[in-house]
Amino acid sequence: MKAFLRTHGKYLAIVMIATAIMLYLWGQINWHILPFSEWDGWHYRKIAEAAPGLSADAREPFRFRVLGSWTVGVLFDDYVLGFKLFNYAAALGVVVGLYFFLCYVRINRPLAAFTAVLFTFNTYLFGVTVWYIFHLNDFLALLLILLGVWAMMERRWAVFAVALFLGALARETWLLLPPTALVFLWERRTLRADLVKMLLATLPAVAVTVALRLFLSLDLPGNLEPMQAFVRFAPKVLTPEFWGRQFGNALKPVTFLPLIFLGTTLAFFRANIFMAVFILLTLVSTLFGSGNERLMAPAFVAFYWLLALIIQRDIWPSKWLLGIIAVGSFVASLHYQQARFPLPSRELTVILGGLAWLMVTGAALVFRLQQWRRGPSPV
């Protein structure tokens, strides 16, 4: 324990304190008023209200996402408090898990902590789910995806099976992992040795998914089957706004860093084709929902791994650029709605986000130009 604390204690403290501050600053949705009272959280509240029984009101697909909502309902008489406490705990778990994962993929500890803190500033991949406390299942799904990716990379198929099984109880995003695992095994040339183990590890998740749909399905007005959802929402892929939201707004203000430091980005994806596939699968999954940026959240593992690698290989030890990235990311987190202290208007949110984008992108371009002028570093 002493060795662990010497190695990680200081950085864990930074990550946890920063996360606690951001949990406070993101605030909480006023779910008593329209339109918030009728958003997806309504279904999760109905599931919690009915626990330990089953809700007769929550529609599909929300009624199948029982891990967080039903558990809160069983454990808490005041289920709103339960959602809040569990959502905060799950959020902290995701951030701490990201820190340890980055350490695992050989990002040095201070930069792993720095990158994990940057994640807490992200409005759509983190902040929205903090603010909308009833989306506990979303954070649980992210935590289980992180665990699943880690277990896959370690080829620990029992842990992979647990992550998928619990993920299937949380929401449908567990489906992103088996095809990603296939690509990973092919890429690492262990398909013959591990394919059967990986397929067996998916069976519990498949079984619970089928069971949920057999035993919890209820013919209710407003139910949305997967193909109905796809037909309704997939046409958004034809709009420029969709692409700007998924890969631009979702990552602001660090959106353009992978392009500015393109060499590291290409090297990352050449070495980790499975992560490119995972991002693509996440993008496809967003065509089954009405949201945009927040539905890209499962890809946070790939995005922040790449960002940490760029920081470590290309930016560190430039403290002035890291400072600009940190300040810009915090400024971009300020919001007119999803905040404890909301900005006075949507327009101001857009202006500040745009300024943060320009500040981070401009500083990174200046830094890159300086690197080019200096030439390659001596080996």
Coordinates of C-alpha atoms in Angstrom, one line a residue:
M1 CA 0.0 0.0 0.0
K2 CA 2.8 2.4 0.8
A3 CA 4.5 1.7 -2.5
F4 CA 1.1 2.3 -4.3
L5 CA 0.6 5.6 -2.5
R6 CA 4.2 6.7 -3.2
T7 CA 3.6 5.9 -6.9
H8 CA 0.1 7.2 -7.4
G9 CA -1.0 9.0 -4.2
K10 CA -0.2 12.6 -5.3
Y11 CA -1.7 12.2 -8.8
L12 CA -4.8 10.4 -7.5
A13 CA -5.4 13.2 -5.1
I14 CA -5.2 15.7 -7.9
V15 CA -7.6 13.7 -10.1
M16 CA -10.1 13.2 -7.3
I17 CA -10.0 16.8 -6.0
A18 CA -10.4 18.2 -9.6
T19 CA -13.2 15.7 -10.3
A20 CA -15.0 16.7 -7.1
I21 CA -14.8 20.4 -8.0
M22 CA -16.2 19.7 -11.5
L23 CA -19.0 17.5 -10.1
Y24 CA -20.0 20.5 -8.0
L25 CA -19.7 23.0 -10.9
W26 CA -21.7 20.9 -13.4
G27 CA -24.7 21.1 -11.1
Q28 CA -27.9 19.2 -11.4
I29 CA -30.9 19.3 -13.8
N30 CA -34.1 20.9 -12.6
W31 CA -36.2 17.9 -13.5
H32 CA -39.4 19.3 -12.1
I33 CA -40.0 21.6 -15.0
L34 CA -40.6 21.2 -18.7
P35 CA -39.0 20.0 -20.9
F36 CA -36.6 18.4 -18.5
S37 CA -39.3 16.5 -16.6
E38 CA -40.2 14.6 -19.8
W39 CA -36.7 13.7 -20.9
D40 CA -35.2 10.2 -20.8
G41 CA -34.8 10.5 -17.0
W42 CA -38.5 10.1 -16.6
H43 CA -38.2 6.5 -17.6
Y44 CA -35.4 5.8 -15.2
R45 CA -37.3 7.4 -12.4
K46 CA -40.3 5.2 -13.1
I47 CA -38.0 2.1 -12.9
A48 CA -36.6 3.3 -9.6
E49 CA -40.1 4.0 -8.2
A50 CA -41.3 0.5 -9.1
A51 CA -38.3 -1.3 -7.6
P52 CA -38.1 -4.0 -6.4
G53 CA -41.0 -4.6 -8.8
L54 CA -41.0 -3.8 -12.5
S55 CA -42.2 -0.5 -14.0
A56 CA -45.4 -0.6 -16.1
D57 CA -44.7 2.9 -17.5
A58 CA -41.1 3.0 -18.6
R59 CA -40.9 2.6 -22.4
E60 CA -38.4 0.6 -24.5
P61 CA -35.4 0.7 -24.7
F62 CA -35.2 2.5 -21.4
R63 CA -36.9 -0.2 -19.5
F64 CA -34.2 -2.7 -20.4
R65 CA -31.5 -0.5 -18.7
V66 CA -31.9 -1.8 -15.2
L67 CA -28.5 -1.9 -13.6
G68 CA -28.4 1.6 -12.3
S69 CA -32.1 2.6 -12.1
W70 CA -33.5 -0.5 -10.5
T71 CA -30.6 -0.8 -8.0
V72 CA -31.1 2.8 -6.9
G73 CA -34.8 2.0 -6.4
V74 CA -34.1 -1.0 -4.3
L75 CA -31.5 0.6 -2.1
F76 CA -33.0 4.1 -1.5
D77 CA -36.3 5.3 -0.4
D78 CA -35.3 8.8 -1.6
Y79 CA -34.3 7.6 -5.1
V80 CA -33.4 11.1 -6.3
L81 CA -30.7 11.2 -3.6
G82 CA -29.7 7.6 -4.6
F83 CA -29.3 8.6 -8.3
K84 CA -27.2 11.6 -7.3
L85 CA -24.9 9.7 -5.0
F86 CA -24.5 6.7 -7.4
N87 CA -24.0 9.0 -10.4
Y88 CA -21.3 10.9 -8.6
A89 CA -19.6 7.7 -7.5
A90 CA -19.7 6.3 -11.0
A91 CA -18.4 9.5 -12.5
L92 CA -15.5 9.5 -10.1
G93 CA -14.9 5.8 -11.0
V94 CA -14.7 6.6 -14.7
V95 CA -12.2 9.4 -14.2
V96 CA -10.0 7.4 -11.8
G97 CA -10.3 4.4 -14.1
L98 CA -9.1 6.6 -17.0
Y99 CA -6.1 7.7 -15.0
F100 CA -5.0 4.1 -14.3
F101 CA -5.7 3.0 -17.9
L102 CA -3.5 5.8 -19.2
C103 CA -0.8 4.7 -16.8
Y104 CA -1.3 1.1 -18.1
V105 CA -0.7 2.2 -21.7
R106 CA 2.5 3.9 -20.7
I107 CA 1.5 7.5 -20.3
N108 CA 3.6 8.9 -17.4
R109 CA 1.7 9.6 -14.2
P110 CA 1.5 13.4 -14.2
L111 CA 0.3 13.5 -17.8
A112 CA -2.2 10.7 -17.2
A113 CA -3.6 12.8 -14.3
F114 CA -3.6 15.9 -16.4
T115 CA -5.5 14.2 -19.2
A116 CA -8.0 12.6 -16.8
V117 CA -8.7 16.1 -15.4
L118 CA -9.2 17.4 -19.0
F119 CA -11.9 14.8 -19.4
T120 CA -13.9 16.2 -16.5
F121 CA -14.0 19.5 -18.4
N122 CA -15.7 17.9 -21.4
T123 CA -19.3 19.1 -21.6
Y124 CA -20.7 16.3 -23.7
L125 CA -18.7 13.2 -22.8
F126 CA -18.7 13.9 -19.1
G127 CA -20.6 17.1 -17.9
V128 CA -24.0 16.3 -19.4
T129 CA -24.2 13.0 -17.6
V130 CA -23.1 14.6 -14.3
W131 CA -25.8 17.3 -14.7
Y132 CA -28.5 14.8 -15.7
I133 CA -28.2 12.7 -12.6
F134 CA -30.7 10.1 -13.8
H135 CA -28.4 8.9 -16.6
L136 CA -26.5 6.8 -14.1
N137 CA -26.6 3.9 -16.6
D138 CA -24.5 6.0 -19.0
F139 CA -21.6 6.4 -16.5
L140 CA -21.9 2.7 -15.5
A141 CA -21.7 1.8 -19.2
L142 CA -18.6 4.0 -19.7
L143 CA -16.9 2.4 -16.6
L144 CA -17.7 -1.1 -17.9
I145 CA -16.5 -0.2 -21.4
L146 CA -13.2 1.0 -19.9
L147 CA -12.9 -2.2 -17.9
G148 CA -13.8 -4.3 -21.0
V149 CA -11.2 -2.6 -23.2
W150 CA -8.5 -3.1 -20.5
A151 CA -9.5 -6.7 -20.0
M152 CA -9.4 -7.3 -23.7
M153 CA -5.9 -5.8 -24.0
E154 CA -4.8 -8.1 -21.2
R155 CA -6.7 -11.0 -22.7
R156 CA -8.4 -11.6 -19.3
W157 CA -11.6 -13.1 -20.7
A158 CA -13.3 -13.8 -17.4
V159 CA -13.1 -10.1 -16.6
F160 CA -14.1 -9.2 -20.1
A161 CA -17.2 -11.5 -19.6
V162 CA -18.1 -9.7 -16.4
A163 CA -17.7 -6.3 -18.0
L164 CA -20.0 -7.3 -20.9
F165 CA -22.6 -9.0 -18.7
L166 CA -22.9 -5.9 -16.4
G167 CA -22.7 -3.6 -19.4
A168 CA -25.7 -5.4 -21.0
L169 CA -27.7 -4.6 -17.8
A170 CA -26.7 -0.9 -18.1
R171 CA -27.3 -0.1 -21.8
E172 CA -26.7 -1.3 -25.3
T173 CA -23.2 0.1 -25.7
W174 CA -21.7 -3.3 -24.6
L175 CA -22.3 -4.4 -28.2
L176 CA -19.4 -2.2 -29.3
L177 CA -16.8 -4.4 -27.6
P178 CA -17.1 -7.9 -29.2
P179 CA -16.4 -6.7 -32.8
T180 CA -13.6 -4.4 -31.4
A181 CA -12.2 -7.5 -29.7
L182 CA -12.2 -9.4 -33.0
V183 CA -10.2 -6.7 -34.6
F184 CA -7.8 -6.5 -31.7
L185 CA -7.2 -10.3 -31.8
W186 CA -6.6 -10.2 -35.5
E187 CA -4.3 -7.2 -35.2
R188 CA -2.3 -8.8 -32.4
R189 CA -2.2 -12.2 -34.3
T190 CA -3.9 -14.1 -31.4
L191 CA -7.1 -14.8 -33.2
R192 CA -6.5 -18.6 -33.3
A193 CA -5.5 -18.8 -29.6
D194 CA -8.2 -16.5 -28.2
L195 CA -11.2 -16.4 -30.5
V196 CA -13.1 -19.2 -28.8
K197 CA -12.4 -17.7 -25.3
M198 CA -13.6 -14.3 -26.5
L199 CA -16.8 -15.7 -28.0
L200 CA -17.5 -17.7 -24.9
A201 CA -17.0 -14.5 -22.8
T202 CA -19.7 -12.7 -24.8
L203 CA -22.4 -15.4 -24.2
P204 CA -23.5 -14.2 -20.7
A205 CA -24.1 -10.7 -22.1
V206 CA -26.0 -12.1 -25.1
A207 CA -28.1 -14.3 -22.7
V208 CA -29.0 -11.4 -20.4
T209 CA -29.8 -9.1 -23.4
V210 CA -32.2 -11.7 -24.8
A211 CA -33.7 -12.3 -21.3
L212 CA -34.3 -8.6 -20.7
R213 CA -36.2 -8.3 -23.9
L214 CA -38.2 -11.5 -23.4
F215 CA -39.3 -10.8 -19.8
L216 CA -39.4 -7.0 -19.6
S217 CA -40.8 -6.2 -22.9
L218 CA -44.2 -4.4 -22.7
D219 CA -46.4 -3.1 -25.5
L220 CA -46.5 0.6 -24.6
P221 CA -47.2 3.7 -26.8
G222 CA -43.9 5.3 -27.7
N223 CA -41.8 2.1 -27.6
L224 CA -38.8 2.4 -30.0
E225 CA -37.4 -0.7 -31.5
P226 CA -33.8 -0.5 -32.8
M227 CA -34.7 -0.5 -36.5
Q228 CA -37.4 2.1 -35.9
A229 CA -34.8 4.3 -34.1
F230 CA -32.4 3.8 -37.0
V231 CA -34.9 4.8 -39.6
R232 CA -35.9 7.9 -37.6
F233 CA -32.4 9.1 -36.6
A234 CA -29.9 7.8 -39.2
P235 CA -30.7 10.5 -41.9
K236 CA -28.8 13.0 -39.7
V237 CA -25.6 11.4 -41.0
L238 CA -26.2 13.3 -44.3
T239 CA -26.0 16.7 -42.6
P240 CA -22.7 18.6 -42.1
E241 CA -23.9 19.5 -38.6
F242 CA -23.8 15.8 -37.6
W243 CA -20.1 15.5 -38.4
G244 CA -19.3 18.8 -36.8
R245 CA -21.0 17.8 -33.6
Q246 CA -19.6 14.2 -33.4
F247 CA -16.0 15.1 -34.0
G248 CA -15.8 18.8 -33.5
N249 CA -18.1 20.0 -30.7
A250 CA -17.8 16.7 -28.7
L251 CA -14.0 17.3 -28.3
K252 CA -13.8 21.1 -28.1
P253 CA -11.4 22.8 -27.6
V254 CA -8.8 20.0 -28.4
T255 CA -10.6 19.0 -31.6
F256 CA -7.7 19.9 -33.9
L257 CA -4.8 18.6 -31.9
P258 CA -4.8 15.2 -33.6
L259 CA -4.5 17.0 -37.0
I260 CA -1.9 19.5 -35.8
F261 CA 0.2 16.6 -34.5
L262 CA -0.8 14.3 -37.3
G263 CA 2.3 12.1 -37.1
T264 CA 1.5 10.9 -33.6
T265 CA -2.2 10.4 -34.6
L266 CA -1.3 8.2 -37.6
A267 CA 1.2 6.2 -35.6
F268 CA -1.4 5.7 -32.9
F269 CA -4.0 4.3 -35.3
R270 CA -1.5 2.2 -37.2
A271 CA -0.5 0.6 -33.9
N272 CA -4.1 0.3 -32.6
I273 CA -6.4 -0.4 -35.5
F274 CA -8.9 -1.7 -33.0
M275 CA -9.3 1.8 -31.6
A276 CA -10.1 3.2 -35.0
V277 CA -12.7 0.5 -35.4
F278 CA -14.1 1.3 -31.9
I279 CA -14.5 4.9 -32.8
L280 CA -16.2 4.0 -36.1
L281 CA -18.6 1.6 -34.3
T282 CA -19.4 4.3 -31.7
L283 CA -20.2 6.7 -34.5
V284 CA -22.5 4.1 -36.1
S285 CA -24.3 3.6 -32.8
T286 CA -25.1 7.3 -32.6
L287 CA -27.4 6.8 -35.6
F288 CA -29.8 4.9 -33.3
G289 CA -30.4 7.8 -31.0
S290 CA -31.7 11.4 -31.0
G291 CA -28.6 12.8 -29.4
N292 CA -25.3 13.7 -31.0
E293 CA -22.2 14.6 -29.1
R294 CA -23.1 12.8 -25.9
L295 CA -23.6 9.6 -27.8
M296 CA -20.0 9.6 -28.7
A297 CA -19.1 9.2 -25.0
P298 CA -18.1 5.5 -25.3
A299 CA -15.2 6.5 -27.5
F300 CA -13.7 8.6 -24.7
V301 CA -11.2 5.7 -24.1
A302 CA -9.7 6.2 -27.6
F303 CA -10.0 10.0 -27.7
Y304 CA -8.2 10.6 -24.4
W305 CA -5.6 7.9 -24.9
L306 CA -4.7 9.6 -28.2
L307 CA -4.8 13.0 -26.5
A308 CA -2.5 11.8 -23.7
L309 CA -0.1 10.4 -26.3
I310 CA 0.0 13.6 -28.2
I311 CA 0.7 15.5 -25.0
Q312 CA 3.5 13.1 -24.0
R313 CA 5.2 12.8 -27.3
D314 CA 4.7 16.2 -28.9
I315 CA 3.9 18.8 -26.2
W316 CA 5.5 17.9 -22.9
P317 CA 7.4 19.6 -21.3
S318 CA 5.9 22.8 -22.8
K319 CA 4.1 24.0 -19.7
W320 CA 2.8 27.2 -21.4
L321 CA 0.9 25.1 -24.0
L322 CA -0.4 22.7 -21.4
G323 CA -1.6 25.7 -19.4
I324 CA -3.4 27.1 -22.4
I325 CA -5.0 23.7 -23.1
A326 CA -6.1 23.4 -19.4
V327 CA -7.5 27.0 -19.3
G328 CA -9.2 26.6 -22.7
S329 CA -10.8 23.3 -21.8
F330 CA -12.2 24.8 -18.6
V331 CA -13.5 27.9 -20.5
A332 CA -15.1 25.6 -23.0
S333 CA -16.9 23.8 -20.2
L334 CA -18.9 26.9 -19.2
H335 CA -22.5 26.5 -20.3
Y336 CA -25.8 28.3 -20.4
Q337 CA -27.8 25.2 -19.1
Q338 CA -25.7 22.4 -17.9
A339 CA -24.0 24.1 -15.0
R340 CA -24.5 25.1 -11.4
F341 CA -23.7 28.6 -12.4
P342 CA -25.1 28.9 -15.9
L343 CA -24.1 31.5 -18.4
P344 CA -26.8 34.1 -19.2
S345 CA -27.3 32.9 -22.8
R346 CA -26.6 30.3 -25.4
E347 CA -24.8 32.9 -27.5
L348 CA -22.3 33.5 -24.8
T349 CA -21.7 29.7 -24.5
V350 CA -21.0 29.6 -28.3
I351 CA -18.7 32.7 -28.1
L352 CA -16.6 31.3 -25.2
G353 CA -16.4 27.9 -26.7
G354 CA -15.2 29.4 -30.0
L355 CA -12.6 31.6 -28.2
A356 CA -11.4 28.5 -26.4
W357 CA -11.1 26.6 -29.7
L358 CA -9.2 29.5 -31.3
M359 CA -6.9 29.8 -28.2
V360 CA -6.0 26.2 -28.0
T361 CA -5.7 25.6 -31.8
G362 CA -3.7 28.8 -32.3
A363 CA -1.3 28.1 -29.5
A364 CA -0.8 24.5 -30.8
L365 CA -0.1 25.8 -34.3
V366 CA 2.4 28.3 -33.1
F367 CA 4.1 25.6 -31.0
R368 CA 4.2 23.2 -34.0
L369 CA 5.6 25.8 -36.3
Q370 CA 8.4 26.5 -33.7
Q371 CA 9.1 22.7 -33.6
W372 CA 9.4 22.6 -37.4
R373 CA 11.8 25.6 -37.4
R374 CA 14.0 24.0 -34.8
G375 CA 14.1 20.8 -36.8
P376 CA 14.1 17.2 -35.4
S377 CA 15.3 16.7 -31.9
P378 CA 18.7 15.0 -31.6
V379 CA 18.5 11.3 -30.7

